[in-house]
Amino acid sequence: MTELHEMDATSQAEALRSGDVSSVELVQHHLDRIDAHGEALGAFITVTAEQALERAAAADIALRGDAAPFTGVPIAIKDLTFTRDIPTSMGSAAMRDFVPPVNAYVVDLIEKAGFISLGKTNTPEFGLSSYTDNDILGPARTPWDTSRNAGGSSGGAAAAVSAGLVPLAQGSDGGGSIRIPASSCGIFGFKPSRGRVSAGPAGSDWSGLAVDGPLSRTVRDAAALLDAMAHPMPGDIRPLPDPAVPYVEWTRRDPGRLRIARWSGTHLEGIEPGPDALEAFDAAGELLESLGHEVVDIPNPFPQALEPQFNVIWSSGIAGVPLPPEAEAVLRPNTRYWRARGATASAIELSQAMQFLEATTREVVTRLLAYDAVLTPTLALPPQPVEWFNESGDPVEDHHRELLYTPYTALYNMSGQPAASLPLHWSAESLPIGVMLAGMSGQDGALFSLCAQVEAAAPWLDRRPAI
């Protein structure tokens, strides 16, 4: 018999509408899973059990009438994302007691779709790193091997989905922060196109790098969650209109025969993918060819010159986080390093960096128009031990190790293209190894069609960690 947490969110919604289960039962089942496994995984900074059960009781009443499509289905919200009257630490001891007075617009949209949040998932301080660790809760761990980090910065969300603590979760991605933990936790993660999801009302899309998106165990769930989130808010600076066709509908469409570029080399000198990443990459290319697609090997078209300019923008963003002077003393060394680095950048340097990224990636994306999609590894390395990134205590070495781990993902934050990590491979040590498919800017629906076709050919839903 299929257990409730083994069902994806779409199946859970169907079970709720048919009366096979109540929302109170469904929410309580997942809260029990959190009680049993959440602490060991470092998945949740805050669990909102009382509020969730109250909302589940209300959902059961609403389900008797004309309810929203995901009324009563559990979800989780990343602790970078504002939630009204719920602590939102942003993974920082300096923000431990911060309680936002408003929801992020994306939270309002998720609640409008009927989802019930069970709490706030673990994230590194200010979402800064590609692994999840902080001074509030500690590391998030992949359920496939709890000695290894879940990846970041949506590590708690990915661990929770992988372990069946929630069927899907909201994450955010400014340099790979959805796709990195999706790969390390063996689930599906989708970074939408730039401007697809609003950062309002209190957030900002000033750099054009970050966007909210879904982490899930199935492509259809990710599409459904993006359908809920993909609505601009008045005042957005880069709004894309509501999709003309729901993304869930795209998952039911045949993508047709596509021309897919692929490369495995990185744009960073001296950094190359490991054997597990290459094995996954080669197998994915063979799978795509077996589905009738033309797969074309090309050199990595992104130049190394992007990296230092990205760092100017990245460090300026963290330097711009408003904190009282006394908070500096409790920040992690890595955060202080990036804030100090960003503080040295002038307005002219920041402007030049942003113009360089825009012009350079525009040129790259224009050349990529000869193809319908792009295949690369998601990560260069498998999930790493929790102490590996910062064991030296040197933020410069920490940064170098993050580049060794994730040299591919940030390219699509710079270009604004949609990109997804698919859990198609496991190493000889039973560690999940994702592969990444990217689409053309604004063509999120077409990328969902391709991902759904791959999922149907090589399904992964029934492959779960043993917890």
CSV table of C-alpha atoms in Angstrom, one decimal:
chain,number,residue,atom,x,y,z
A,1,MET,CA,0.0,0.0,0.0
A,2,THR,CA,1.3,3.5,-0.9
A,3,GLU,CA,1.9,5.6,2.1
A,4,LEU,CA,0.7,9.2,2.1
A,5,HIS,CA,4.3,10.7,2.0
A,6,GLU,CA,5.1,8.5,-1.0
A,7,MET,CA,2.4,10.3,-3.1
A,8,ASP,CA,3.3,13.4,-5.0
A,9,ALA,CA,1.4,16.6,-4.3
A,10,THR,CA,-0.9,16.1,-7.3
A,11,SER,CA,-1.9,12.7,-6.1
A,12,GLN,CA,-2.4,14.0,-2.6
A,13,ALA,CA,-4.7,16.7,-3.9
A,14,GLU,CA,-6.7,14.1,-5.8
A,15,ALA,CA,-7.0,12.0,-2.6
A,16,LEU,CA,-8.2,15.0,-0.7
A,17,ARG,CA,-10.9,15.8,-3.3
A,18,SER,CA,-12.1,12.3,-3.4
A,19,GLY,CA,-12.4,12.1,0.3
A,20,ASP,CA,-9.8,9.2,0.7
A,21,VAL,CA,-8.0,11.3,3.3
A,22,SER,CA,-8.6,14.5,5.2
A,23,SER,CA,-6.2,17.4,5.2
A,24,VAL,CA,-5.9,17.1,9.0
A,25,GLU,CA,-4.8,13.4,8.5
A,26,LEU,CA,-2.4,14.4,5.7
A,27,VAL,CA,-0.8,17.3,7.5
A,28,GLN,CA,-0.5,15.3,10.7
A,29,HIS,CA,1.2,12.5,8.8
A,30,HIS,CA,3.8,14.8,7.5
A,31,LEU,CA,4.3,16.6,10.8
A,32,ASP,CA,5.0,13.1,12.3
A,33,ARG,CA,7.6,12.6,9.6
A,34,ILE,CA,9.2,15.9,10.5
A,35,ASP,CA,9.2,14.9,14.2
A,36,ALA,CA,10.9,11.6,13.3
A,37,HIS,CA,13.4,12.8,10.7
A,38,GLY,CA,13.6,16.6,10.5
A,39,GLU,CA,16.2,17.2,13.3
A,40,ALA,CA,18.6,14.5,12.0
A,41,LEU,CA,18.4,16.1,8.5
A,42,GLY,CA,18.6,19.7,9.6
A,43,ALA,CA,15.6,20.3,7.4
A,44,PHE,CA,13.5,22.8,9.3
A,45,ILE,CA,14.5,25.9,11.2
A,46,THR,CA,10.9,26.5,12.3
A,47,VAL,CA,7.9,24.1,12.3
A,48,THR,CA,4.5,25.7,12.4
A,49,ALA,CA,2.5,22.6,13.5
A,50,GLU,CA,-0.3,24.4,15.4
A,51,GLN,CA,-1.0,26.8,12.6
A,52,ALA,CA,-0.8,24.1,9.9
A,53,LEU,CA,-3.3,21.9,11.7
A,54,GLU,CA,-5.7,24.9,12.1
A,55,ARG,CA,-5.4,25.5,8.4
A,56,ALA,CA,-5.9,21.9,7.6
A,57,ALA,CA,-9.2,21.8,9.6
A,58,ALA,CA,-10.3,24.8,7.6
A,59,ALA,CA,-9.2,23.1,4.4
A,60,ASP,CA,-11.4,20.1,5.2
A,61,ILE,CA,-14.4,22.4,5.3
A,62,ALA,CA,-13.4,24.2,2.1
A,63,LEU,CA,-13.0,20.9,0.3
A,64,ARG,CA,-16.7,20.3,0.6
A,65,GLY,CA,-17.3,23.2,-1.8
A,66,ASP,CA,-15.4,24.9,-4.6
A,67,ALA,CA,-11.9,24.7,-3.3
A,68,ALA,CA,-8.5,25.8,-4.8
A,69,PRO,CA,-6.7,23.0,-6.6
A,70,PHE,CA,-4.2,22.2,-3.8
A,71,THR,CA,-6.4,22.9,-0.9
A,72,GLY,CA,-5.1,21.0,2.1
A,73,VAL,CA,-1.8,19.8,0.6
A,74,PRO,CA,1.4,20.3,2.7
A,75,ILE,CA,4.3,22.5,1.6
A,76,ALA,CA,7.3,24.2,3.1
A,77,ILE,CA,8.7,27.7,2.7
A,78,LYS,CA,12.4,28.6,2.7
A,79,ASP,CA,13.6,30.6,5.6
A,80,LEU,CA,14.9,33.4,3.3
A,81,THR,CA,11.3,34.1,2.3
A,82,PHE,CA,9.1,36.5,4.3
A,83,THR,CA,6.2,34.9,6.1
A,84,ARG,CA,3.9,37.1,8.1
A,85,ASP,CA,4.1,36.6,11.9
A,86,ILE,CA,6.4,33.6,11.5
A,87,PRO,CA,10.1,33.9,12.4
A,88,THR,CA,12.3,34.3,9.4
A,89,SER,CA,15.9,34.1,10.3
A,90,MET,CA,17.4,34.0,6.9
A,91,GLY,CA,19.8,31.5,8.3
A,92,SER,CA,21.5,34.1,10.4
A,93,ALA,CA,22.0,34.4,14.2
A,94,ALA,CA,21.8,38.1,13.6
A,95,MET,CA,18.2,37.7,12.4
A,96,ARG,CA,17.1,35.0,14.9
A,97,ASP,CA,14.3,37.0,16.3
A,98,PHE,CA,13.1,38.7,13.1
A,99,VAL,CA,9.3,38.3,12.4
A,100,PRO,CA,8.2,39.8,9.1
A,101,PRO,CA,5.0,42.0,9.2
A,102,VAL,CA,4.1,40.9,5.7
A,103,ASN,CA,4.2,37.8,3.4
A,104,ALA,CA,6.4,37.7,0.4
A,105,TYR,CA,4.0,37.9,-2.6
A,106,VAL,CA,5.0,34.3,-3.6
A,107,VAL,CA,3.7,33.1,-0.2
A,108,ASP,CA,0.4,34.8,-0.8
A,109,LEU,CA,0.1,33.0,-4.1
A,110,ILE,CA,1.1,29.6,-2.7
A,111,GLU,CA,-1.6,30.0,0.0
A,112,LYS,CA,-4.1,31.1,-2.6
A,113,ALA,CA,-3.6,27.8,-4.4
A,114,GLY,CA,-4.6,26.1,-1.2
A,115,PHE,CA,-1.2,24.8,0.1
A,116,ILE,CA,-0.5,24.6,3.8
A,117,SER,CA,3.0,25.5,5.0
A,118,LEU,CA,4.4,23.2,7.7
A,119,GLY,CA,7.3,25.6,8.4
A,120,LYS,CA,10.5,27.3,7.3
A,121,THR,CA,13.3,25.3,5.8
A,122,ASN,CA,17.0,25.5,6.6
A,123,THR,CA,19.2,27.8,4.6
A,124,PRO,CA,22.8,29.2,4.9
A,125,GLU,CA,23.3,32.7,6.3
A,126,PHE,CA,21.4,35.0,3.8
A,127,GLY,CA,21.4,32.2,1.3
A,128,LEU,CA,25.0,33.0,0.5
A,129,SER,CA,26.6,29.6,-0.1
A,130,SER,CA,26.1,26.5,-2.2
A,131,TYR,CA,26.0,24.3,0.9
A,132,THR,CA,23.6,24.7,3.8
A,133,ASP,CA,25.0,25.4,7.3
A,134,ASN,CA,24.5,28.1,9.8
A,135,ASP,CA,24.8,29.1,13.5
A,136,ILE,CA,21.1,28.6,14.2
A,137,LEU,CA,20.5,25.0,13.3
A,138,GLY,CA,23.7,23.7,11.7
A,139,PRO,CA,23.9,21.8,8.4
A,140,ALA,CA,21.2,20.4,6.3
A,141,ARG,CA,22.0,16.8,5.2
A,142,THR,CA,21.1,14.7,2.2
A,143,PRO,CA,18.8,11.8,3.2
A,144,TRP,CA,20.9,9.5,1.0
A,145,ASP,CA,23.9,9.9,3.3
A,146,THR,CA,23.5,12.1,6.4
A,147,SER,CA,27.2,12.6,6.7
A,148,ARG,CA,27.0,14.7,3.6
A,149,ASN,CA,25.6,18.2,3.0
A,150,ALA,CA,22.3,18.6,1.2
A,151,GLY,CA,23.6,21.5,-0.9
A,152,GLY,CA,22.5,25.0,-0.8
A,153,SER,CA,21.0,27.4,-0.4
A,154,SER,CA,17.6,25.6,-0.5
A,155,GLY,CA,19.2,22.6,1.3
A,156,GLY,CA,16.6,22.2,4.0
A,157,ALA,CA,13.8,22.3,1.4
A,158,ALA,CA,15.5,19.7,-0.8
A,159,ALA,CA,16.2,17.4,2.2
A,160,ALA,CA,12.6,17.7,3.3
A,161,VAL,CA,11.2,16.8,-0.1
A,162,SER,CA,13.6,14.0,-0.6
A,163,ALA,CA,12.8,12.4,2.8
A,164,GLY,CA,9.0,12.8,2.3
A,165,LEU,CA,8.6,15.4,5.1
A,166,VAL,CA,6.6,17.4,2.5
A,167,PRO,CA,5.7,16.5,-1.1
A,168,LEU,CA,7.2,19.7,-2.5
A,169,ALA,CA,8.7,23.0,-1.4
A,170,GLN,CA,9.4,26.6,-2.4
A,171,GLY,CA,13.0,27.5,-2.9
A,172,SER,CA,15.0,30.3,-4.4
A,173,ASP,CA,18.0,30.3,-6.8
A,174,GLY,CA,20.5,33.1,-7.2
A,175,GLY,CA,23.5,31.0,-8.3
A,176,GLY,CA,22.1,27.5,-8.4
A,177,SER,CA,20.4,27.3,-5.0
A,178,ILE,CA,17.4,25.2,-6.2
A,179,ARG,CA,19.3,23.0,-8.6
A,180,ILE,CA,22.3,22.3,-6.4
A,181,PRO,CA,20.4,20.8,-3.5
A,182,ALA,CA,18.0,19.0,-5.9
A,183,SER,CA,21.0,17.2,-7.4
A,184,SER,CA,22.5,16.4,-3.9
A,185,CYS,CA,19.1,15.1,-2.6
A,186,GLY,CA,17.9,13.2,-5.6
A,187,ILE,CA,14.9,15.3,-6.5
A,188,PHE,CA,13.7,17.6,-9.3
A,189,GLY,CA,14.5,21.3,-9.0
A,190,PHE,CA,13.4,24.0,-11.5
A,191,LYS,CA,14.8,27.5,-11.8
A,192,PRO,CA,12.4,29.6,-13.8
A,193,SER,CA,13.3,32.3,-16.3
A,194,ARG,CA,14.3,35.7,-15.0
A,195,GLY,CA,11.2,37.7,-14.1
A,196,ARG,CA,8.9,34.7,-14.0
A,197,VAL,CA,8.2,35.0,-10.3
A,198,SER,CA,7.8,38.2,-8.4
A,199,ALA,CA,10.2,39.2,-5.6
A,200,GLY,CA,7.7,41.6,-4.1
A,201,PRO,CA,6.6,43.3,-2.0
A,202,ALA,CA,9.7,43.7,0.2
A,203,GLY,CA,12.3,41.8,-1.9
A,204,SER,CA,14.1,43.1,-5.0
A,205,ASP,CA,15.2,41.7,-8.3
A,206,TRP,CA,17.9,44.4,-8.7
A,207,SER,CA,20.6,42.1,-9.9
A,208,GLY,CA,18.5,39.9,-12.1
A,209,LEU,CA,20.2,36.8,-10.6
A,210,ALA,CA,17.7,35.3,-8.2
A,211,VAL,CA,14.3,33.8,-8.7
A,212,ASP,CA,11.9,31.6,-6.6
A,213,GLY,CA,11.0,28.2,-7.9
A,214,PRO,CA,9.9,24.7,-7.0
A,215,LEU,CA,11.6,21.6,-5.6
A,216,SER,CA,9.6,18.4,-6.0
A,217,ARG,CA,9.7,14.7,-6.6
A,218,THR,CA,7.8,14.9,-9.9
A,219,VAL,CA,7.9,17.3,-12.9
A,220,ARG,CA,4.1,17.8,-12.8
A,221,ASP,CA,4.3,19.0,-9.2
A,222,ALA,CA,7.0,21.5,-10.0
A,223,ALA,CA,4.9,22.7,-13.0
A,224,ALA,CA,1.8,23.0,-10.7
A,225,LEU,CA,3.7,25.0,-8.1
A,226,LEU,CA,5.2,27.3,-10.7
A,227,ASP,CA,1.7,27.8,-12.1
A,228,ALA,CA,0.7,29.1,-8.7
A,229,MET,CA,3.7,31.4,-8.3
A,230,ALA,CA,4.1,32.8,-11.9
A,231,HIS,CA,2.1,35.9,-11.6
A,232,PRO,CA,3.7,39.4,-11.6
A,233,MET,CA,3.1,41.9,-8.8
A,234,PRO,CA,2.5,45.6,-9.7
A,235,GLY,CA,5.8,47.4,-9.6
A,236,ASP,CA,8.0,44.4,-10.6
A,237,ILE,CA,11.0,45.7,-12.6
A,238,ARG,CA,11.3,42.6,-14.9
A,239,PRO,CA,7.8,41.1,-15.0
A,240,LEU,CA,7.0,38.3,-17.4
A,241,PRO,CA,3.2,38.0,-18.1
A,242,ASP,CA,1.1,35.1,-16.8
A,243,PRO,CA,1.8,32.0,-18.9
A,244,ALA,CA,-0.6,31.7,-21.8
A,245,VAL,CA,-0.7,27.9,-21.3
A,246,PRO,CA,-0.4,26.4,-17.7
A,247,TYR,CA,2.9,24.7,-17.1
A,248,VAL,CA,1.0,21.6,-16.0
A,249,GLU,CA,-0.5,21.4,-19.5
A,250,TRP,CA,3.0,21.7,-21.0
A,251,THR,CA,4.1,18.6,-19.1
A,252,ARG,CA,1.4,16.6,-21.0
A,253,ARG,CA,2.7,17.9,-24.4
A,254,ASP,CA,5.2,16.0,-26.6
A,255,PRO,CA,8.2,18.3,-27.0
A,256,GLY,CA,8.8,17.0,-30.6
A,257,ARG,CA,12.2,16.3,-31.9
A,258,LEU,CA,14.7,18.8,-30.4
A,259,ARG,CA,18.2,19.9,-31.2
A,260,ILE,CA,20.0,19.8,-27.9
A,261,ALA,CA,23.5,21.2,-27.3
A,262,ARG,CA,25.7,19.7,-24.6
A,263,TRP,CA,29.0,20.3,-23.0
A,264,SER,CA,30.7,19.0,-19.9
A,265,GLY,CA,33.7,21.3,-19.7
A,266,THR,CA,33.5,24.2,-17.3
A,267,HIS,CA,34.2,27.9,-18.0
A,268,LEU,CA,36.7,28.0,-15.1
A,269,GLU,CA,40.3,27.1,-15.7
A,270,GLY,CA,41.5,24.2,-13.7
A,271,ILE,CA,38.0,23.0,-12.7
A,272,GLU,CA,36.7,19.9,-14.3
A,273,PRO,CA,33.8,17.5,-13.6
A,274,GLY,CA,34.4,14.3,-11.6
A,275,PRO,CA,33.8,10.8,-13.0
A,276,ASP,CA,30.3,10.5,-11.4
A,277,ALA,CA,29.2,13.8,-13.1
A,278,LEU,CA,30.6,12.6,-16.5
A,279,GLU,CA,28.9,9.2,-16.2
A,280,ALA,CA,25.5,10.9,-15.5
A,281,PHE,CA,26.1,13.4,-18.3
A,282,ASP,CA,26.9,10.7,-20.8
A,283,ALA,CA,24.0,8.5,-19.8
A,284,ALA,CA,21.6,11.5,-20.1
A,285,GLY,CA,22.9,12.3,-23.6
A,286,GLU,CA,22.2,8.7,-24.7
A,287,LEU,CA,18.7,8.8,-23.2
A,288,LEU,CA,17.9,12.0,-25.1
A,289,GLU,CA,19.2,10.5,-28.3
A,290,SER,CA,17.0,7.4,-27.7
A,291,LEU,CA,14.0,9.7,-27.4
A,292,GLY,CA,14.7,10.9,-30.9
A,293,HIS,CA,16.5,14.2,-30.1
A,294,GLU,CA,19.6,15.4,-31.9
A,295,VAL,CA,22.4,15.9,-29.3
A,296,VAL,CA,25.3,18.1,-30.5
A,297,ASP,CA,28.6,18.4,-28.6
A,298,ILE,CA,29.8,22.0,-28.4
A,299,PRO,CA,32.4,23.8,-26.3
A,300,ASN,CA,31.1,25.7,-23.2
A,301,PRO,CA,30.1,29.1,-24.7
A,302,PHE,CA,30.3,31.0,-21.5
A,303,PRO,CA,33.7,32.8,-20.9
A,304,GLN,CA,35.7,32.7,-17.7
A,305,ALA,CA,35.6,36.5,-17.6
A,306,LEU,CA,32.1,36.2,-16.2
A,307,GLU,CA,33.3,34.9,-12.9
A,308,PRO,CA,34.9,38.0,-11.4
A,309,GLN,CA,32.1,40.2,-12.6
A,310,PHE,CA,29.5,37.8,-11.0
A,311,ASN,CA,31.5,38.1,-7.8
A,312,VAL,CA,31.3,41.9,-7.8
A,313,ILE,CA,27.5,41.7,-8.1
A,314,TRP,CA,27.2,38.8,-5.6
A,315,SER,CA,29.3,40.5,-2.9
A,316,SER,CA,27.7,43.9,-3.5
A,317,GLY,CA,24.3,42.2,-2.8
A,318,ILE,CA,25.4,40.7,0.5
A,319,ALA,CA,27.2,44.0,1.5
A,320,GLY,CA,24.0,45.8,0.9
A,321,VAL,CA,22.0,43.7,3.5
A,322,PRO,CA,21.0,46.3,6.1
A,323,LEU,CA,22.3,45.1,9.5
A,324,PRO,CA,22.9,47.0,12.8
A,325,PRO,CA,26.6,47.4,13.6
A,326,GLU,CA,26.4,45.0,16.6
A,327,ALA,CA,25.2,42.2,14.2
A,328,GLU,CA,28.5,42.0,12.4
A,329,ALA,CA,30.1,40.2,15.4
A,330,VAL,CA,27.7,37.2,15.1
A,331,LEU,CA,28.0,36.8,11.3
A,332,ARG,CA,29.8,33.7,10.1
A,333,PRO,CA,33.3,34.3,8.7
A,334,ASN,CA,32.2,33.5,5.2
A,335,THR,CA,29.5,36.2,5.4
A,336,ARG,CA,31.9,38.8,6.8
A,337,TYR,CA,34.3,38.0,3.9
A,338,TRP,CA,31.7,38.6,1.2
A,339,ARG,CA,30.4,41.7,2.9
A,340,ALA,CA,33.9,43.1,3.2
A,341,ARG,CA,34.6,42.3,-0.4
A,342,GLY,CA,31.4,43.9,-1.6
A,343,ALA,CA,32.0,47.0,0.4
A,344,THR,CA,35.1,47.7,-1.6
A,345,ALA,CA,33.2,47.7,-4.9
A,346,SER,CA,32.3,51.2,-6.2
A,347,ALA,CA,29.0,52.1,-7.9
A,348,ILE,CA,31.0,52.3,-11.1
A,349,GLU,CA,32.4,48.9,-10.7
A,350,LEU,CA,29.0,47.4,-9.9
A,351,SER,CA,27.5,49.1,-13.0
A,352,GLN,CA,30.2,47.9,-15.2
A,353,ALA,CA,29.9,44.3,-13.9
A,354,MET,CA,26.1,44.3,-14.5
A,355,GLN,CA,26.6,45.6,-18.0
A,356,PHE,CA,29.3,43.1,-18.7
A,357,LEU,CA,27.1,40.2,-17.6
A,358,GLU,CA,24.2,41.4,-19.7
A,359,ALA,CA,26.1,42.0,-22.9
A,360,THR,CA,28.2,38.8,-22.6
A,361,THR,CA,25.3,36.5,-21.8
A,362,ARG,CA,23.1,38.1,-24.5
A,363,GLU,CA,25.8,37.2,-27.0
A,364,VAL,CA,26.0,33.6,-25.6
A,365,VAL,CA,22.2,33.1,-25.6
A,366,THR,CA,22.0,34.5,-29.2
A,367,ARG,CA,24.4,31.8,-30.3
A,368,LEU,CA,22.4,29.2,-28.4
A,369,LEU,CA,19.3,30.0,-30.4
A,370,ALA,CA,20.5,27.4,-32.9
A,371,TYR,CA,19.4,24.8,-30.3
A,372,ASP,CA,16.2,24.1,-28.3
A,373,ALA,CA,17.8,23.1,-25.1
A,374,VAL,CA,21.2,22.5,-23.4
A,375,LEU,CA,22.5,19.6,-21.4
A,376,THR,CA,25.3,19.8,-18.8
A,377,PRO,CA,26.1,18.2,-15.4
A,378,THR,CA,24.3,19.9,-12.6
A,379,LEU,CA,27.3,19.6,-10.3
A,380,ALA,CA,30.9,18.6,-10.9
A,381,LEU,CA,31.0,16.6,-7.7
A,382,PRO,CA,28.6,14.3,-5.7
A,383,PRO,CA,27.3,15.5,-2.3
A,384,GLN,CA,30.2,16.4,-0.1
A,385,PRO,CA,30.8,15.7,3.6
A,386,VAL,CA,29.3,18.4,5.8
A,387,GLU,CA,32.7,19.7,7.0
A,388,TRP,CA,34.3,19.8,3.5
A,389,PHE,CA,33.5,23.3,2.4
A,390,ASN,CA,34.6,25.2,5.4
A,391,GLU,CA,36.9,22.9,7.3
A,392,SER,CA,39.9,25.1,6.5
A,393,GLY,CA,38.3,28.1,8.2
A,394,ASP,CA,39.5,30.2,5.3
A,395,PRO,CA,36.7,31.9,3.3
A,396,VAL,CA,38.9,32.1,0.2
A,397,GLU,CA,39.4,28.3,0.3
A,398,ASP,CA,35.6,27.9,1.0
A,399,HIS,CA,34.9,29.8,-2.2
A,400,HIS,CA,37.3,27.7,-4.2
A,401,ARG,CA,35.7,24.5,-3.0
A,402,GLU,CA,32.3,25.8,-3.9
A,403,LEU,CA,33.5,26.4,-7.4
A,404,LEU,CA,34.9,22.9,-7.5
A,405,TYR,CA,31.5,21.6,-6.5
A,406,THR,CA,29.2,23.8,-8.6
A,407,PRO,CA,30.8,25.4,-11.7
A,408,TYR,CA,27.8,25.2,-14.0
A,409,THR,CA,24.6,26.4,-12.3
A,410,ALA,CA,25.3,30.2,-11.9
A,411,LEU,CA,25.7,30.6,-15.6
A,412,TYR,CA,21.9,30.4,-16.1
A,413,ASN,CA,21.3,32.9,-13.3
A,414,MET,CA,23.6,35.3,-15.3
A,415,SER,CA,21.8,34.6,-18.6
A,416,GLY,CA,18.3,34.4,-17.1
A,417,GLN,CA,17.5,31.1,-18.8
A,418,PRO,CA,15.2,28.5,-17.2
A,419,ALA,CA,17.1,25.4,-16.0
A,420,ALA,CA,16.3,22.2,-14.2
A,421,SER,CA,18.2,19.5,-12.3
A,422,LEU,CA,16.9,16.0,-13.0
A,423,PRO,CA,17.7,13.0,-10.7
A,424,LEU,CA,18.7,10.6,-13.4
A,425,HIS,CA,21.8,8.9,-11.9
A,426,TRP,CA,23.1,7.5,-8.6
A,427,SER,CA,26.8,6.7,-8.0
A,428,ALA,CA,28.3,3.4,-6.9
A,429,GLU,CA,28.0,4.7,-3.4
A,430,SER,CA,24.2,5.3,-3.9
A,431,LEU,CA,24.7,9.1,-3.9
A,432,PRO,CA,22.3,11.1,-6.2
A,433,ILE,CA,23.9,12.8,-9.2
A,434,GLY,CA,21.8,15.2,-11.1
A,435,VAL,CA,22.0,16.4,-14.7
A,436,MET,CA,20.9,19.8,-15.9
A,437,LEU,CA,18.7,20.8,-18.8
A,438,ALA,CA,18.3,24.4,-19.7
A,439,GLY,CA,15.9,26.1,-22.1
A,440,MET,CA,15.8,29.3,-23.9
A,441,SER,CA,14.9,32.5,-22.0
A,442,GLY,CA,11.2,32.8,-21.3
A,443,GLN,CA,10.5,29.3,-22.7
A,444,ASP,CA,9.8,27.6,-19.3
A,445,GLY,CA,6.9,25.6,-20.7
A,446,ALA,CA,9.0,24.0,-23.5
A,447,LEU,CA,11.6,23.0,-20.9
A,448,PHE,CA,8.8,21.4,-18.7
A,449,SER,CA,7.7,19.3,-21.8
A,450,LEU,CA,11.2,18.0,-22.3
A,451,CYS,CA,11.7,17.2,-18.6
A,452,ALA,CA,8.4,15.4,-18.4
A,453,GLN,CA,9.4,13.3,-21.4
A,454,VAL,CA,12.7,12.4,-19.8
A,455,GLU,CA,10.9,11.5,-16.5
A,456,ALA,CA,8.5,9.2,-18.3
A,457,ALA,CA,11.3,7.4,-20.0
A,458,ALA,CA,13.5,7.1,-16.9
A,459,PRO,CA,11.1,7.5,-13.9
A,460,TRP,CA,12.6,8.3,-10.5
A,461,LEU,CA,9.6,8.7,-8.2
A,462,ASP,CA,9.9,5.3,-6.6
A,463,ARG,CA,13.6,5.7,-5.9
A,464,ARG,CA,13.7,7.1,-2.3
A,465,PRO,CA,16.2,7.2,0.5
A,466,ALA,CA,15.8,4.5,3.2
A,467,ILE,CA,14.2,6.6,5.9
